[in-house]
mmCIF file of C-alpha atoms and ligand atoms in Angstrom:
data_model
loop_
_atom_site.group_PDB
_atom_site.id
_atom_site.type_symbol
_atom_site.label_atom_id
_atom_site.label_comp_id
_atom_site.label_asym_id
_atom_site.label_seq_id
_atom_site.Cartn_x
_atom_site.Cartn_y
_atom_site.Cartn_z
ATOM 1 C CA UNK A 1 6.509 9.495 -28.414
ATOM 2 C CA UNK A 2 6.956 13.278 -28.196
ATOM 3 C CA UNK A 3 4.629 15.701 -26.435
ATOM 4 C CA UNK A 4 2.484 17.536 -28.999
ATOM 5 C CA UNK A 5 2.998 20.825 -27.199
ATOM 6 C CA UNK A 6 6.574 20.971 -25.968
ATOM 7 C CA UNK A 7 8.146 18.136 -28.014
ATOM 8 C CA UNK A 8 9.795 16.511 -24.996
ATOM 9 C CA UNK A 9 9.689 12.724 -24.682
ATOM 10 C CA UNK A 10 6.601 11.393 -22.882
ATOM 11 C CA UNK A 11 7.792 8.926 -20.185
ATOM 12 C CA UNK A 12 6.961 5.339 -21.045
ATOM 13 C CA UNK A 13 5.278 4.891 -17.631
ATOM 14 C CA UNK A 14 2.825 7.626 -18.540
ATOM 15 C CA UNK A 15 2.072 5.985 -21.880
ATOM 16 C CA UNK A 16 1.490 2.652 -20.135
ATOM 17 C CA UNK A 17 -0.928 4.230 -17.674
ATOM 18 C CA UNK A 18 -2.587 6.434 -20.294
ATOM 19 C CA UNK A 19 -2.184 4.749 -23.696
ATOM 20 C CA UNK A 20 -3.942 7.646 -25.421
ATOM 21 C CA UNK A 21 -1.695 10.337 -23.964
ATOM 22 C CA UNK A 22 -0.425 12.814 -26.549
ATOM 23 C CA UNK A 23 0.994 15.360 -24.101
ATOM 24 C CA UNK A 24 3.505 15.197 -21.278
ATOM 25 C CA UNK A 25 2.148 15.544 -17.736
ATOM 26 C CA UNK A 26 2.959 19.249 -17.457
ATOM 27 C CA UNK A 27 1.310 20.128 -20.800
ATOM 28 C CA UNK A 28 -1.773 17.965 -20.190
ATOM 29 C CA UNK A 29 -5.117 19.684 -19.691
ATOM 30 C CA UNK A 30 -6.306 16.784 -17.569
ATOM 31 C CA UNK A 31 -6.790 17.791 -13.989
ATOM 32 C CA UNK A 32 -4.317 16.064 -11.658
ATOM 33 C CA UNK A 33 -6.074 13.606 -9.388
ATOM 34 C CA UNK A 34 -5.604 12.548 -5.810
ATOM 35 C CA UNK A 35 -7.522 10.326 -3.484
ATOM 36 C CA UNK A 36 -8.748 10.160 0.063
ATOM 37 C CA UNK A 37 -9.232 6.908 1.963
ATOM 38 C CA UNK A 38 -12.840 6.740 3.090
ATOM 39 C CA UNK A 39 -13.104 3.141 4.295
ATOM 40 C CA UNK A 40 -10.285 1.060 5.769
ATOM 41 C CA UNK A 41 -10.289 -2.640 5.165
ATOM 42 C CA UNK A 42 -7.596 -5.273 5.375
ATOM 43 C CA UNK A 43 -8.059 -6.233 1.726
ATOM 44 C CA UNK A 44 -7.772 -2.652 0.542
ATOM 45 C CA UNK A 45 -9.090 0.752 1.325
ATOM 46 C CA UNK A 46 -11.970 2.388 -0.470
ATOM 47 C CA UNK A 47 -10.811 5.651 -1.899
ATOM 48 C CA UNK A 48 -12.545 8.611 -3.421
ATOM 49 C CA UNK A 49 -10.979 10.151 -6.511
ATOM 50 C CA UNK A 50 -11.136 13.920 -6.700
ATOM 51 C CA UNK A 51 -9.132 16.881 -7.956
ATOM 52 C CA UNK A 52 -5.686 16.816 -6.382
ATOM 53 C CA UNK A 53 -5.993 20.187 -4.656
ATOM 54 C CA UNK A 54 -9.184 19.055 -2.916
ATOM 55 C CA UNK A 55 -7.627 15.735 -1.888
ATOM 56 C CA UNK A 56 -4.641 17.537 -0.396
ATOM 57 C CA UNK A 57 -6.892 19.875 1.569
ATOM 58 C CA UNK A 58 -8.901 16.979 2.995
ATOM 59 C CA UNK A 59 -5.860 14.858 3.758
ATOM 60 C CA UNK A 60 -4.317 17.827 5.528
ATOM 61 C CA UNK A 61 -7.402 18.450 7.670
ATOM 62 C CA UNK A 62 -7.685 14.731 8.439
ATOM 63 C CA UNK A 63 -4.205 14.833 9.960
ATOM 64 C CA UNK A 64 -5.110 17.772 12.173
ATOM 65 C CA UNK A 65 -5.894 17.198 15.792
ATOM 66 C CA UNK A 66 -9.341 18.099 17.032
ATOM 67 C CA UNK A 67 -11.905 16.160 15.076
ATOM 68 C CA UNK A 68 -11.187 12.817 16.687
ATOM 69 C CA UNK A 69 -13.161 10.513 14.431
ATOM 70 C CA UNK A 70 -11.065 11.612 11.453
ATOM 71 C CA UNK A 71 -7.759 11.295 13.249
ATOM 72 C CA UNK A 72 -7.117 7.807 11.902
ATOM 73 C CA UNK A 73 -7.746 8.771 8.291
ATOM 74 C CA UNK A 74 -4.606 9.152 6.234
ATOM 75 C CA UNK A 75 -4.906 10.149 2.626
ATOM 76 C CA UNK A 76 -2.739 7.939 0.493
ATOM 77 C CA UNK A 77 -2.067 9.593 -2.789
ATOM 78 C CA UNK A 78 -2.822 13.268 -2.351
ATOM 79 C CA UNK A 79 0.714 14.148 -3.315
ATOM 80 C CA UNK A 80 0.945 11.933 -6.400
ATOM 81 C CA UNK A 81 2.562 13.594 -9.375
ATOM 82 C CA UNK A 82 0.284 14.618 -12.247
ATOM 83 C CA UNK A 83 -0.340 11.676 -14.500
ATOM 84 C CA UNK A 84 0.646 9.171 -11.843
ATOM 85 C CA UNK A 85 -1.290 5.945 -11.803
ATOM 86 C CA UNK A 86 -4.196 5.861 -9.363
ATOM 87 C CA UNK A 87 -5.785 2.544 -8.513
ATOM 88 C CA UNK A 88 -9.360 1.986 -9.680
ATOM 89 C CA UNK A 89 -12.131 3.035 -7.340
ATOM 90 C CA UNK A 90 -14.231 0.253 -5.890
ATOM 91 C CA UNK A 91 -17.033 2.551 -4.820
ATOM 92 C CA UNK A 92 -17.653 6.263 -5.012
ATOM 93 C CA UNK A 93 -19.965 7.617 -2.371
ATOM 94 C CA UNK A 94 -22.125 10.639 -3.017
ATOM 95 C CA UNK A 95 -21.543 11.830 0.521
ATOM 96 C CA UNK A 96 -18.017 13.185 0.496
ATOM 97 C CA UNK A 97 -15.442 13.078 3.246
ATOM 98 C CA UNK A 98 -15.374 16.847 3.028
ATOM 99 C CA UNK A 99 -19.077 17.140 3.964
ATOM 100 C CA UNK A 100 -18.484 14.919 6.978
ATOM 101 C CA UNK A 101 -15.440 16.955 7.952
ATOM 102 C CA UNK A 102 -17.368 20.233 7.771
ATOM 103 C CA UNK A 103 -20.293 18.839 9.777
ATOM 104 C CA UNK A 104 -17.838 17.377 12.298
ATOM 105 C CA UNK A 105 -15.986 20.664 12.703
ATOM 106 C CA UNK A 106 -19.267 22.450 13.471
ATOM 107 C CA UNK A 107 -20.275 19.832 16.003
ATOM 108 C CA UNK A 108 -16.833 19.991 17.647
ATOM 109 C CA UNK A 109 -17.121 23.767 17.840
ATOM 110 C CA UNK A 110 -20.235 23.515 20.025
ATOM 111 C CA UNK A 111 -18.772 20.618 22.019
ATOM 112 C CA UNK A 112 -15.794 22.821 22.866
ATOM 113 C CA UNK A 113 -18.231 25.491 24.063
ATOM 114 C CA UNK A 114 -20.017 22.865 26.173
ATOM 115 C CA UNK A 115 -23.281 23.378 24.277
ATOM 116 C CA UNK A 116 -24.709 19.876 23.977
ATOM 117 C CA UNK A 117 -28.069 20.868 22.473
ATOM 118 C CA UNK A 118 -26.461 23.082 19.848
ATOM 119 C CA UNK A 119 -24.017 20.306 18.946
ATOM 120 C CA UNK A 120 -26.877 17.813 18.535
ATOM 121 C CA UNK A 121 -28.820 20.386 16.489
ATOM 122 C CA UNK A 122 -25.829 20.645 14.118
ATOM 123 C CA UNK A 123 -25.916 16.883 13.637
ATOM 124 C CA UNK A 124 -29.631 17.040 12.851
ATOM 125 C CA UNK A 125 -29.101 19.927 10.405
ATOM 126 C CA UNK A 126 -26.428 17.977 8.545
ATOM 127 C CA UNK A 127 -28.749 14.956 8.497
ATOM 128 C CA UNK A 128 -31.678 16.987 7.137
ATOM 129 C CA UNK A 129 -29.486 18.557 4.444
ATOM 130 C CA UNK A 130 -28.351 15.025 3.518
ATOM 131 C CA UNK A 131 -24.742 16.094 3.924
ATOM 132 C CA UNK A 132 -23.871 13.008 5.953
ATOM 133 C CA UNK A 133 -24.966 9.375 6.063
ATOM 134 C CA UNK A 134 -27.062 7.856 8.836
ATOM 135 C CA UNK A 135 -23.972 6.011 10.062
ATOM 136 C CA UNK A 136 -22.167 9.335 10.297
ATOM 137 C CA UNK A 137 -25.155 10.825 12.159
ATOM 138 C CA UNK A 138 -24.787 8.033 14.735
ATOM 139 C CA UNK A 139 -21.033 8.594 14.924
ATOM 140 C CA UNK A 140 -21.409 12.320 15.524
ATOM 141 C CA UNK A 141 -24.158 11.803 18.114
ATOM 142 C CA UNK A 142 -21.876 9.319 19.881
ATOM 143 C CA UNK A 143 -19.067 11.880 19.890
ATOM 144 C CA UNK A 144 -21.389 14.464 21.475
ATOM 145 C CA UNK A 145 -22.474 11.912 24.095
ATOM 146 C CA UNK A 146 -18.886 11.037 24.870
ATOM 147 C CA UNK A 147 -17.726 14.604 25.369
ATOM 148 C CA UNK A 148 -20.945 15.984 26.860
ATOM 149 C CA UNK A 149 -22.875 13.179 28.605
ATOM 150 C CA UNK A 150 -26.546 14.056 29.122
ATOM 151 C CA UNK A 151 -27.323 13.853 32.834
ATOM 152 C CA UNK A 152 -23.959 14.702 34.308
ATOM 153 C CA UNK A 153 -23.891 18.052 32.608
ATOM 154 C CA UNK A 154 -27.560 19.013 32.817
ATOM 155 C CA UNK A 155 -27.774 18.163 36.505
ATOM 156 C CA UNK A 156 -24.710 20.235 37.177
ATOM 157 C CA UNK A 157 -26.310 23.331 35.617
HETATM 158 ZN ZN1 ZN B 1 4.748 18.886 -22.982
#
């Protein structure tokens, strides 16, 4: 099978993964995909499929130090070649990892400044805007409590 655009041979692996493919990976208009692991489980991680550039950005920020609760997240296939096979998604959540990352970065910013109330207000804002799930609200509140415990700090002031 030859690519309709450039007439090079379409690799058989690509045709197996995409039986309808009429173009090679580099001529394809399909957006390359990547994925981010959002839930770890021994029988398989839950991943979110998204445009490759976005997946790479999230996987990169997940590897960064700073936002501790994301430190264990490792994107699996952000660097897959275009047209590479990506395993089916078990569940796609409307709340994206990116939203949680952004909310977390804001909260961490105020934690670093030692501003407990502002950090908690950021969590509430993200909750009200429905950017993060209730579980994530609890996680972020727990992070604030861990870094800036209530009484210790307020009594010291
Ligand atoms: Zn081509």
